[in-house]
XYZ file of C-alpha atoms in Angstrom:
726
model
C -41.223 5.403 70.193
C -41.284 1.780 71.464
C -44.122 1.105 69.007
C -41.946 2.496 66.180
C -38.989 0.276 67.189
C -41.312 -2.725 67.234
C -42.554 -1.927 63.754
C -38.978 -1.489 62.481
C -37.948 -4.780 64.084
C -40.812 -6.562 62.350
C -39.798 -4.992 59.043
C -36.157 -6.070 59.511
C -37.198 -9.619 60.395
C -39.512 -9.671 57.361
C -36.685 -8.460 55.068
C -34.327 -11.096 56.465
C -36.980 -13.773 56.008
C -37.621 -12.699 52.434
C -33.886 -12.686 51.741
C -33.518 -16.184 53.132
C -36.523 -17.583 51.299
C -35.427 -16.045 47.986
C -31.738 -16.928 48.279
C -30.425 -19.047 45.409
C -27.570 -21.488 44.995
C -26.664 -22.411 41.438
C -24.032 -24.152 39.354
C -23.385 -26.482 36.452
C -23.023 -30.237 36.338
C -20.776 -31.022 33.371
C -19.020 -33.909 31.610
C -15.288 -33.513 32.289
C -13.735 -35.317 29.329
C -10.117 -34.720 30.351
C -10.614 -35.022 34.112
C -8.965 -31.702 35.004
C -11.823 -30.264 37.051
C -12.114 -27.326 34.638
C -15.299 -26.739 32.647
C -14.162 -26.168 29.070
C -16.680 -24.510 26.747
C -16.831 -27.685 24.648
C -17.714 -29.926 27.605
C -21.506 -30.331 27.778
C -23.751 -29.819 30.765
C -25.237 -33.017 32.138
C -28.801 -33.615 33.255
C -30.147 -36.164 35.710
C -27.926 -35.475 38.747
C -29.817 -34.847 41.999
C -28.541 -31.934 44.099
C -29.615 -31.780 47.751
C -28.965 -28.707 49.918
C -28.732 -28.813 53.736
C -28.594 -25.875 56.129
C -26.419 -25.469 59.224
C -28.831 -27.528 61.313
C -28.520 -30.458 58.922
C -32.051 -30.040 57.595
C -32.827 -30.504 53.917
C -33.694 -27.009 52.682
C -33.838 -27.618 48.941
C -33.444 -30.209 46.210
C -33.393 -30.235 42.412
C -32.209 -32.238 39.404
C -29.756 -30.870 36.834
C -30.951 -30.335 33.264
C -29.122 -30.554 29.936
C -28.190 -27.813 27.460
C -28.057 -25.020 30.022
C -25.382 -23.294 32.090
C -25.960 -22.975 34.972
C -28.118 -26.076 34.811
C -29.430 -26.206 38.372
C -30.757 -23.672 40.902
C -31.931 -24.230 44.483
C -34.048 -21.708 46.364
C -34.975 -21.367 50.012
C -31.712 -22.018 51.860
C -29.982 -19.426 54.023
C -26.540 -19.030 55.547
C -24.018 -21.833 55.301
C -25.070 -24.699 53.033
C -23.908 -28.248 52.321
C -24.515 -29.484 48.763
C -24.613 -33.167 47.926
C -24.474 -34.314 44.279
C -25.967 -37.760 43.631
C -25.282 -39.577 40.353
C -28.264 -41.831 39.579
C -28.248 -45.609 39.495
C -27.965 -47.345 36.096
C -30.826 -46.683 33.707
C -31.529 -47.217 30.032
C -30.862 -43.560 29.313
C -28.416 -41.135 30.863
C -26.001 -41.481 33.758
C -24.889 -44.593 35.595
C -23.169 -44.470 38.993
C -21.215 -47.617 38.100
C -19.662 -45.842 35.096
C -19.790 -42.136 36.016
C -17.883 -40.646 38.959
C -16.780 -37.372 40.507
C -13.979 -35.817 38.502
C -10.672 -34.690 39.972
C -10.747 -31.521 42.055
C -10.084 -28.443 39.938
C -11.091 -24.863 39.240
C -14.738 -25.666 38.549
C -15.361 -28.884 40.413
C -14.774 -30.233 43.878
C -16.115 -33.413 45.457
C -19.690 -34.693 45.493
C -20.063 -32.948 48.881
C -19.432 -29.199 48.770
C -19.866 -26.298 51.209
C -21.098 -22.885 50.172
C -23.371 -20.026 51.257
C -26.719 -18.699 50.132
C -26.647 -16.505 47.037
C -23.514 -18.181 45.650
C -23.065 -19.226 42.027
C -20.558 -21.444 40.244
C -21.054 -24.419 42.545
C -20.091 -26.788 39.762
C -19.702 -30.540 39.695
C -17.710 -32.429 37.057
C -18.445 -35.999 36.040
C -15.696 -38.270 34.785
C -16.580 -41.371 32.783
C -14.151 -44.242 32.453
C -15.316 -44.880 28.885
C -14.732 -41.344 27.671
C -11.443 -39.900 28.862
C -8.465 -38.287 27.108
C -6.311 -36.131 29.411
C -3.700 -35.199 26.809
C -4.749 -32.117 24.839
C -2.594 -33.223 21.900
C -2.993 -37.018 21.788
C -1.460 -39.382 19.288
C -3.630 -40.545 16.358
C -3.324 -43.730 14.250
C -4.322 -44.133 10.586
C -3.763 -46.881 7.945
C -2.342 -45.734 4.587
C -2.820 -47.563 1.260
C -0.051 -47.964 -1.314
C -0.741 -49.325 -4.790
C 0.740 -52.761 -5.512
C 1.755 -55.952 -3.777
C 3.673 -54.344 -0.912
C 6.462 -56.886 -1.227
C 9.467 -56.144 0.969
C 12.191 -54.106 -0.677
C 10.034 -52.956 -3.603
C 8.664 -49.481 -4.315
C 5.243 -50.609 -3.098
C 6.735 -51.421 0.314
C 5.940 -48.212 2.183
C 3.882 -46.903 5.077
C 0.830 -48.986 6.047
C 0.120 -47.542 9.518
C 1.199 -44.096 10.719
C 0.812 -41.839 13.746
C 0.599 -38.077 14.127
C -0.426 -35.629 16.837
C -4.004 -34.364 17.086
C -3.075 -30.683 16.714
C -0.967 -31.229 13.587
C -2.002 -28.856 10.824
C -1.102 -28.316 7.184
C 1.228 -30.121 4.785
C 4.135 -32.150 6.257
C 7.736 -31.125 5.633
C 8.533 -34.186 3.515
C 5.579 -33.265 1.272
C 6.635 -29.653 0.733
C 5.032 -27.972 3.741
C 5.989 -26.972 7.268
C 3.964 -29.406 9.399
C 5.640 -32.307 11.231
C 5.832 -35.571 9.311
C 3.740 -38.558 10.378
C 5.630 -41.448 11.967
C 5.536 -44.861 10.286
C 4.906 -47.724 12.735
C 4.190 -50.534 10.235
C 4.974 -51.069 6.542
C 3.066 -52.797 3.790
C 5.183 -55.960 3.819
C 4.344 -56.352 7.514
C 0.553 -55.830 7.640
C -0.628 -55.124 4.073
C -4.033 -53.556 3.553
C -5.855 -52.852 6.862
C -8.834 -50.665 7.779
C -10.144 -51.149 11.328
C -7.921 -49.909 14.150
C -8.276 -49.996 17.940
C -5.985 -48.708 20.682
C -5.625 -50.526 24.000
C -4.963 -48.001 26.757
C -4.217 -50.893 29.125
C -1.618 -52.601 26.907
C -0.493 -49.483 24.982
C -0.889 -51.400 21.731
C -2.619 -50.745 18.415
C -4.681 -53.476 16.757
C -5.194 -53.330 12.983
C -7.541 -55.611 10.999
C -7.058 -56.905 7.441
C -9.231 -55.338 4.754
C -9.744 -56.294 1.102
C -9.075 -53.257 -1.093
C -8.737 -53.466 -4.853
C -5.214 -52.823 -6.198
C -3.600 -53.229 -2.726
C -1.966 -56.400 -1.424
C -3.152 -58.329 1.618
C -0.711 -58.737 4.487
C 1.269 -61.910 5.185
C -1.381 -63.333 7.564
C -4.192 -63.096 5.028
C -7.774 -61.884 5.058
C -8.559 -62.920 8.655
C -5.580 -61.238 10.282
C -5.580 -58.832 13.196
C -2.115 -57.438 13.873
C -0.858 -55.958 17.158
C 1.726 -53.163 17.127
C 3.597 -51.354 19.882
C 3.724 -47.739 18.637
C 6.635 -46.985 20.963
C 8.639 -49.902 19.496
C 7.486 -50.557 15.920
C 8.278 -53.973 14.431
C 11.633 -54.260 12.705
C 11.741 -54.647 8.929
C 11.162 -58.228 7.894
C 9.095 -59.081 10.983
C 5.321 -59.477 11.121
C 3.370 -58.229 14.180
C 1.032 -61.232 14.049
C -1.616 -61.656 16.724
C -4.877 -63.269 15.545
C -5.834 -65.102 12.377
C -9.541 -65.919 12.335
C -9.153 -68.300 9.390
C -6.568 -70.290 11.351
C -9.118 -70.548 14.187
C -11.686 -72.075 11.825
C -13.633 -68.854 11.176
C -13.630 -68.296 7.425
C -13.247 -64.729 6.176
C -13.350 -65.719 2.484
C -14.114 -68.725 0.290
C -11.776 -71.634 -0.407
C -10.635 -73.221 -3.632
C -8.858 -72.084 -6.758
C -8.762 -68.383 -7.604
C -10.474 -67.496 -10.868
C -10.573 -63.825 -11.916
C -14.264 -62.953 -11.936
C -16.063 -59.984 -13.427
C -18.847 -59.055 -13.471
C -20.262 -60.826 -10.445
C -18.915 -62.059 -7.153
C -16.376 -64.741 -6.300
C -15.579 -65.302 -2.628
C -12.055 -66.647 -3.251
C -9.305 -64.094 -2.612
C -6.252 -64.742 -4.722
C -2.696 -64.344 -3.584
C -1.179 -60.967 -4.352
C 0.544 -62.585 -7.331
C -2.678 -64.216 -8.576
C -4.410 -60.866 -8.338
C -1.718 -59.436 -10.608
C -0.574 -56.799 -8.126
C 2.726 -55.248 -9.223
C 5.740 -54.733 -7.006
C 6.197 -51.345 -8.665
C 3.724 -48.953 -7.050
C 3.502 -46.846 -10.229
C 2.087 -49.687 -12.372
C -1.630 -50.447 -12.790
C -3.456 -53.730 -12.220
C -6.782 -55.289 -13.221
C -7.451 -57.149 -9.937
C -10.758 -58.300 -11.428
C -12.361 -60.261 -8.593
C -11.642 -57.584 -5.994
C -14.182 -55.233 -7.592
C -17.036 -57.381 -6.270
C -15.254 -58.496 -3.090
C -14.958 -55.076 -1.434
C -17.135 -55.077 1.683
C -18.025 -58.759 1.292
C -14.873 -60.629 2.353
C -12.128 -60.137 4.959
C -12.700 -57.884 7.985
C -14.326 -54.536 8.719
C -14.205 -52.397 11.840
C -12.812 -53.418 15.243
C -13.182 -51.999 18.754
C -12.204 -52.790 22.342
C -14.228 -53.001 25.536
C -13.484 -50.225 28.013
C -11.608 -52.582 30.321
C -9.394 -53.770 27.452
C -10.376 -57.411 27.968
C -12.421 -58.002 24.796
C -11.770 -57.162 21.165
C -14.742 -57.015 18.773
C -14.472 -57.482 15.015
C -16.849 -57.568 12.044
C -16.377 -60.526 9.688
C -17.628 -59.207 6.341
C -17.778 -62.712 4.835
C -20.303 -64.331 7.198
C -21.733 -60.934 8.312
C -21.196 -61.781 11.981
C -19.609 -59.840 14.818
C -17.128 -61.739 16.993
C -15.934 -61.180 20.540
C -12.300 -62.132 21.174
C -11.185 -62.696 24.759
C -7.698 -61.190 25.130
C -7.520 -62.770 28.622
C -5.154 -60.126 30.043
C -5.911 -56.510 29.142
C -2.404 -55.313 29.980
C -0.712 -58.198 28.167
C -3.089 -59.522 25.479
C -2.868 -63.238 24.753
C -3.577 -64.660 21.293
C -6.808 -66.650 21.633
C -7.724 -70.205 20.860
C -11.030 -70.912 19.126
C -12.609 -71.366 22.585
C -11.884 -67.715 23.355
C -13.726 -66.413 20.280
C -17.480 -65.940 20.586
C -19.819 -65.413 17.620
C -23.087 -63.501 17.811
C -24.844 -66.087 15.657
C -28.395 -64.861 16.181
C -27.926 -61.140 15.577
C -31.084 -59.796 13.904
C -29.392 -58.322 10.821
C -28.450 -61.861 9.788
C -32.138 -62.457 9.062
C -33.227 -58.907 8.202
C -35.285 -58.788 5.021
C -33.868 -56.087 2.757
C -35.487 -54.901 -0.428
C -33.409 -56.277 -3.332
C -30.327 -56.646 -1.191
C -28.607 -57.903 1.941
C -28.006 -56.418 5.399
C -24.235 -55.987 5.621
C -22.519 -54.921 8.877
C -19.227 -53.031 9.073
C -18.870 -50.301 11.749
C -18.471 -51.100 15.465
C -18.492 -49.089 18.675
C -18.244 -50.346 22.263
C -19.863 -47.847 24.627
C -21.031 -48.101 28.234
C -21.328 -51.873 28.241
C -23.046 -52.196 24.857
C -21.879 -52.949 21.306
C -23.194 -50.753 18.507
C -23.118 -52.204 14.986
C -23.515 -50.219 11.762
C -25.480 -52.054 9.048
C -26.634 -51.099 5.550
C -29.253 -52.741 3.330
C -27.292 -52.714 0.074
C -29.875 -53.111 -2.706
C -27.205 -55.128 -4.524
C -29.695 -57.486 -6.191
C -31.788 -54.753 -7.807
C -32.084 -54.499 -11.569
C -30.164 -51.372 -12.432
C -31.253 -49.702 -15.675
C -29.061 -46.729 -16.518
C -30.275 -43.278 -15.591
C -32.746 -44.328 -12.891
C -32.067 -43.478 -9.261
C -35.243 -44.642 -7.608
C -33.353 -47.761 -6.541
C -31.798 -45.704 -3.735
C -35.092 -46.423 -1.989
C -33.675 -49.925 -1.427
C -30.825 -48.483 0.664
C -31.323 -48.283 4.415
C -29.013 -47.710 7.382
C -29.267 -49.215 10.874
C -27.378 -48.931 14.130
C -28.043 -51.958 16.342
C -27.471 -51.950 20.110
C -26.304 -55.345 21.344
C -25.483 -56.820 24.738
C -22.000 -58.392 24.752
C -23.431 -61.362 26.679
C -25.468 -63.862 24.700
C -25.940 -64.841 21.076
C -26.938 -61.403 19.783
C -30.644 -62.224 19.478
C -31.552 -59.490 21.945
C -30.003 -56.764 19.781
C -32.389 -53.945 18.965
C -32.414 -51.078 16.494
C -31.140 -47.876 18.092
C -31.784 -45.834 14.944
C -32.671 -46.578 11.320
C -33.336 -44.438 8.290
C -33.407 -44.618 4.488
C -30.491 -43.430 2.388
C -32.511 -41.890 -0.424
C -31.788 -38.327 0.670
C -30.289 -35.837 -1.755
C -26.592 -36.005 -1.007
C -24.137 -33.544 -2.467
C -22.122 -34.263 -5.568
C -18.670 -35.732 -5.154
C -17.242 -32.988 -7.350
C -18.178 -29.685 -8.884
C -17.447 -27.700 -12.006
C -14.855 -29.583 -14.016
C -16.228 -32.939 -12.849
C -20.012 -32.532 -12.910
C -20.799 -35.852 -11.270
C -24.390 -36.389 -10.081
C -25.385 -36.598 -6.473
C -26.772 -39.269 -4.177
C -26.168 -42.794 -2.930
C -26.475 -45.759 -5.296
C -27.108 -49.442 -4.660
C -24.080 -51.712 -4.425
C -22.811 -53.013 -7.730
C -20.129 -55.502 -8.788
C -20.308 -54.444 -12.428
C -17.732 -52.080 -13.916
C -20.308 -50.969 -16.479
C -22.436 -49.494 -13.679
C -19.502 -47.792 -11.990
C -18.395 -46.123 -15.235
C -21.701 -45.549 -17.005
C -22.028 -42.103 -18.654
C -24.227 -40.946 -15.804
C -21.315 -41.126 -13.362
C -18.302 -40.105 -15.429
C -17.223 -36.852 -17.042
C -15.718 -36.406 -20.498
C -12.265 -37.613 -19.408
C -11.505 -40.318 -16.848
C -13.020 -39.320 -13.494
C -15.493 -41.752 -11.948
C -17.780 -41.471 -8.928
C -20.399 -44.031 -7.963
C -20.999 -43.662 -4.179
C -22.220 -46.874 -2.530
C -22.828 -46.642 1.238
C -21.043 -48.608 3.959
C -21.809 -47.553 7.549
C -18.145 -47.746 8.390
C -17.645 -46.025 11.730
C -19.616 -44.901 14.764
C -18.531 -42.327 17.316
C -20.482 -41.042 20.290
C -20.568 -37.408 21.344
C -20.145 -36.495 25.045
C -23.938 -36.081 25.224
C -24.479 -39.668 24.014
C -25.401 -38.853 20.404
C -24.232 -40.960 17.438
C -21.987 -39.521 14.757
C -22.060 -41.834 11.739
C -19.479 -42.077 8.965
C -20.495 -43.614 5.642
C -17.676 -44.974 3.488
C -18.013 -44.872 -0.267
C -17.511 -48.491 -1.381
C -16.604 -47.228 -4.851
C -13.521 -45.552 -3.386
C -12.132 -49.031 -2.616
C -13.186 -50.498 -5.986
C -11.400 -47.947 -8.186
C -7.964 -46.418 -7.760
C -5.765 -43.690 -9.202
C -5.112 -44.252 -12.918
C -5.648 -47.955 -12.443
C -7.126 -50.475 -14.897
C -10.637 -51.712 -15.457
C -11.176 -55.398 -14.586
C -10.315 -56.342 -18.167
C -6.908 -54.654 -17.852
C -7.706 -51.641 -20.023
C -7.892 -47.907 -19.390
C -6.619 -45.621 -16.656
C -9.359 -44.563 -14.278
C -9.515 -41.983 -11.488
C -12.058 -42.198 -8.667
C -13.492 -39.236 -6.749
C -14.756 -40.369 -3.359
C -18.203 -39.358 -2.119
C -18.749 -40.454 1.482
C -20.775 -38.658 4.131
C -21.020 -37.946 7.868
C -24.407 -37.664 9.564
C -25.140 -36.325 13.033
C -27.803 -37.543 15.430
C -29.060 -36.289 18.766
C -29.969 -38.502 21.697
C -33.013 -36.843 23.218
C -32.470 -36.934 27.018
C -36.211 -36.907 27.669
C -37.215 -39.757 25.368
C -33.864 -41.607 25.021
C -34.570 -41.718 21.277
C -31.865 -41.020 18.690
C -32.982 -38.348 16.226
C -31.303 -37.958 12.844
C -30.258 -34.508 11.698
C -32.868 -32.684 9.624
C -32.253 -29.588 7.504
C -28.931 -28.942 9.224
C -30.275 -29.324 12.765
C -29.756 -32.108 15.307
C -31.519 -31.472 18.614
C -30.120 -28.209 20.016
C -27.251 -28.165 17.503
C -27.785 -26.026 14.428
C -25.313 -25.932 11.541
C -24.059 -22.444 10.754
C -23.893 -23.124 7.030
C -25.420 -20.058 5.421
C -27.449 -22.053 2.899
C -27.755 -25.487 1.345
C -24.610 -25.853 -0.746
C -25.356 -25.292 -4.409
C -23.895 -27.620 -6.973
C -23.116 -25.511 -10.046
C -26.428 -23.768 -9.394
C -28.425 -26.854 -10.348
C -29.889 -27.967 -7.045
C -29.755 -27.241 -3.354
C -30.903 -30.282 -1.394
C -27.847 -31.565 0.440
C -29.028 -33.719 3.303
C -31.995 -35.154 5.195
C -34.691 -32.468 5.302
C -37.329 -33.898 7.625
C -36.920 -35.680 10.985
C -36.489 -39.410 10.994
C -38.517 -42.014 12.753
C -38.532 -45.789 12.598
C -39.205 -46.651 8.997
C -39.677 -43.016 7.980
C -38.572 -41.723 4.587
C -37.617 -38.086 4.444
C -36.412 -37.137 0.962
C -36.112 -38.688 -2.439
C -34.073 -38.067 -5.548
C -34.624 -35.497 -8.192
C -35.665 -37.049 -11.466
C -32.576 -37.259 -13.643
C -32.268 -38.261 -17.265
C -29.536 -40.362 -18.844
C -27.501 -37.238 -19.601
C -27.441 -36.273 -15.935
C -29.699 -33.266 -16.482
C -32.609 -32.560 -14.158
C -36.022 -33.606 -15.430
C -39.299 -32.231 -14.095
C -39.830 -30.318 -10.884
C -37.973 -30.529 -7.609
C -40.405 -32.686 -5.655
C -38.450 -33.187 -2.480
C -36.994 -31.147 0.354
C -34.229 -28.598 0.133
C -32.506 -29.694 3.309
C -28.967 -28.776 4.175
C -26.490 -31.106 5.807
C -25.185 -30.526 9.331
C -21.484 -31.200 8.658
C -21.114 -28.861 5.692
C -17.382 -28.709 6.452
C -16.823 -32.099 4.759
C -15.871 -30.294 1.535
C -12.581 -29.542 -0.214
C -11.845 -25.885 -0.932
C -9.417 -25.719 -3.840
C -8.245 -23.048 -6.253
C -10.931 -20.490 -5.511
C -13.754 -23.055 -5.346
C -14.685 -22.262 -1.761
C -17.801 -22.610 0.365
C -20.639 -22.437 -0.583
C -19.303 -23.610 -3.959
C -16.438 -25.939 -3.009
C -14.444 -27.953 -5.521
C -15.378 -31.277 -3.904
C -18.546 -31.381 -1.848
C -18.445 -34.810 -0.169
C -14.836 -35.595 0.663
C -15.395 -38.121 3.460
C -13.224 -41.236 3.098
C -14.045 -43.140 6.266
C -13.027 -43.232 9.896
C -13.983 -41.091 12.889
C -12.292 -40.266 16.201
C -13.625 -38.270 19.134
C -11.596 -36.110 21.496
C -14.041 -35.522 24.386
C -12.901 -32.002 25.288
C -12.347 -30.633 21.794
C -15.945 -30.164 20.704
C -14.901 -31.793 17.436
C -15.003 -35.077 15.612
C -11.908 -35.905 13.561
C -12.595 -37.458 10.167
C -10.585 -38.998 7.356
C -11.145 -37.197 4.093
C -9.964 -36.023 0.704
C -8.013 -32.742 0.394
C -8.175 -31.709 4.080
C -5.852 -28.727 3.567
C -7.134 -25.862 1.428
C -5.522 -25.568 -2.007
C -3.517 -28.802 -1.591
C -5.115 -31.003 -4.247
C -4.900 -34.775 -4.803
C -4.355 -35.287 -1.100
C -5.666 -37.359 1.784
C -5.566 -36.826 5.530
C -7.502 -35.867 8.634
C -9.534 -32.835 9.594
C -11.821 -31.829 12.412
C -15.510 -30.959 12.160
C -17.220 -28.750 14.721
C -19.834 -30.821 16.571
C -21.983 -27.819 17.417
C -21.835 -25.858 14.150
C -20.761 -28.334 11.459
C -17.829 -26.421 9.950
C -14.273 -27.562 9.252
C -11.469 -26.720 11.666
C -7.966 -28.169 11.527
C -6.683 -30.065 8.468
C -3.558 -32.239 8.127
C -2.311 -34.144 5.073
C -0.944 -37.676 5.247
C -0.152 -37.575 1.548
C -0.129 -34.570 -0.780
C -0.316 -33.942 -4.520
C -0.807 -37.607 -5.479
C -2.019 -36.801 -8.994
C 0.197 -39.275 -10.859
C 0.636 -43.074 -10.600
C 4.265 -42.643 -9.570
C 3.192 -41.574 -6.078
C 1.624 -44.954 -5.279
C -1.084 -43.198 -3.255
C -4.770 -43.156 -4.158
C -5.291 -39.466 -4.819
C -8.982 -38.521 -4.581
C -10.127 -42.109 -3.996
C -10.141 -43.904 -0.623
C -6.452 -43.681 0.207
C -6.676 -44.047 3.998
C -8.364 -46.281 6.567
C -9.893 -45.781 10.009
C -8.579 -43.257 12.539
C -8.036 -44.034 16.216
C -7.147 -41.820 19.182
C -4.761 -42.735 21.986
C -7.035 -42.885 25.015
C -5.987 -43.100 28.648
C -7.106 -44.734 31.892
C -8.613 -42.176 34.296
C -6.638 -41.757 37.517
C -8.152 -42.602 40.882
C -8.291 -39.659 43.309
C -9.144 -40.203 46.965
C -9.930 -37.290 49.244
C -12.372 -35.965 51.824
C -12.754 -33.651 54.791
C -11.303 -34.150 58.259
C -13.552 -32.002 60.423
C -14.707 -31.314 63.962
C -18.145 -32.835 64.382
C -19.425 -30.303 66.904
C -22.916 -31.780 67.159
C -21.744 -35.391 67.072
C -24.154 -36.483 64.352
C -21.536 -37.956 62.027
C -22.533 -35.604 59.208
C -20.347 -32.890 57.687
C -22.496 -29.869 58.509
C -21.751 -26.446 57.013
C -19.888 -24.310 59.533
C -18.174 -27.216 61.293
C -14.437 -26.436 61.052
C -11.862 -28.585 59.309
C -8.922 -29.996 61.295
C -5.414 -29.616 59.919
C -2.334 -31.701 60.619
C -4.032 -35.117 60.665
C -1.967 -37.763 58.866
C -3.953 -39.878 56.405
C -2.320 -43.114 55.249
C -3.434 -45.044 52.164
C -2.674 -48.760 52.292
C -3.115 -51.621 49.843
C -2.723 -55.113 51.234
C -0.856 -53.783 54.219
C 1.557 -51.738 52.106
C 1.539 -47.953 52.439
C 0.901 -46.379 49.044
C 0.614 -42.720 49.996
C 0.540 -40.459 53.025
């Protein structure tokens, strides 16, 4: 009998030992975009965090590193009983996390501190990471968008209307004042105060919106001219008749256009911007204008995108005239101070200033400040290419770059983060009644190119998409989302004149949004290919057909430095396909960038490439918000904002900022580029201090699992001798 008991005891000990050695502790390390300690489905898992496990004796019993794209994304084996987990965010590196920028999130349902206590076999031991550069707590934040009104914008005239508006992120549908049920946008600046602007930036430290001047044909410049950056308090908009002036680069000796007498020029390029009167801009928003020189000036004079450093101290702006990016020292983030010339720094040696482009020039526009770096969007324009009608091979001259640049220095150390050609088969701007061909085209300053028979239907609709890399957003996993403006949308209006003052022309915009994936193993940005970007796969059911003629709608093979991935179909002067389809049948990731109108729904939408320009990212939404044409189904001749799913590519919420602008009387720009950039109201993450008061039974100064906490101990927080909290 004793022998039997001994055998049983050995078996029990063996079972216990096996249980201990096979015990698992698991959980998920995630990016907590709103800092609530709750792991929303749209918040990605994060790799690169070291998790150490200690047993009750204080011995290390297991260690691992979290991985991406998995939930749970770490598991530790071999620990038994009570366990202490320690989460260690790595030191700064060229790829991934940075313990000077990434911190433990606030305590919540799914996340506690970087030291946690648990037991063997437990799951859901999660750890949230909060990043100062990527935080929006409000689940319905305020958004800011410039609006364009035809005409001079002179005070008291019909062209004096909204120039900058706000609305809430969750707004959906057509506003009440436009015949719907959605809340109306709020006007915070009018045309006589700021004129035509595109780039916007919100300071979460100062609670102010910055808006930068932009040269748009048929729309008047603001009172401070082409080098102006205005500053607006959205809670207290400027009173009528006042100008929210802040910076004028021209006044600081930084030219944003040429000098001398204004002479209407077309075709070709003149760098002198006329006054609104010299440009012939009417005070009546319903009247057309020729505005001849502006056709060639779009994207070449005045300002492009702007952005702020995370600490609110520095404002960055693209000067389209000299093709340089400038850093402006605001001196006090909470109370920005207008700079002197000494507080403005030019990146004079940035590499795109000397980039050799085939038949064109490297022109910057989009900006993004992220984790201590500046990202600049540049396009080789092909603008000097001979352009015989009916030939599209000149798209091979078009190339896009995103440069990564250190804010310190002259810009010479900037490197290419990603580059790719723009000769992929892009969707048509319209379908059916406006059978306009597909693809990007080299920049042109000639009205004859814009309106050649290849790009216009039998009536008056024009589309000639010319790429500007206008905006850059960064997904919570570090991937770029790139918005390409259609330059033609700012060259042509709604029933406006040709440069010679004749005709009434309508433009149909044809921009695009491309997704990338930052590979966490190689730190390389990979462009979407055939509707796939890393682990993200578009749920479009097929490449979108354009009247049954073709099916290639986006990049179809992976990019690499200098790699070409698709080309154009051969197309004759009539617009008909010639020969065989020689290139890929890729589908685009963001297939939701289409307008579904009057029964023309996916996969045969009425307008296939409705992107107008700006991007904004809400870190917990799983979406990117874009500015586009006809965002609300069956509400034609409209412009507004809608959200695209970052994992699947489809369209979600849509909200109109103007609706039914099919006639000149509206003053809006209909299906052309009627809106500017979009900006989200970010916030400063709160600071949370907390820890464990415990009985250190073994006196080793380490919080061991099983050592009891002590209640009733007063903890006082002081700053400079003053008690802040108890």
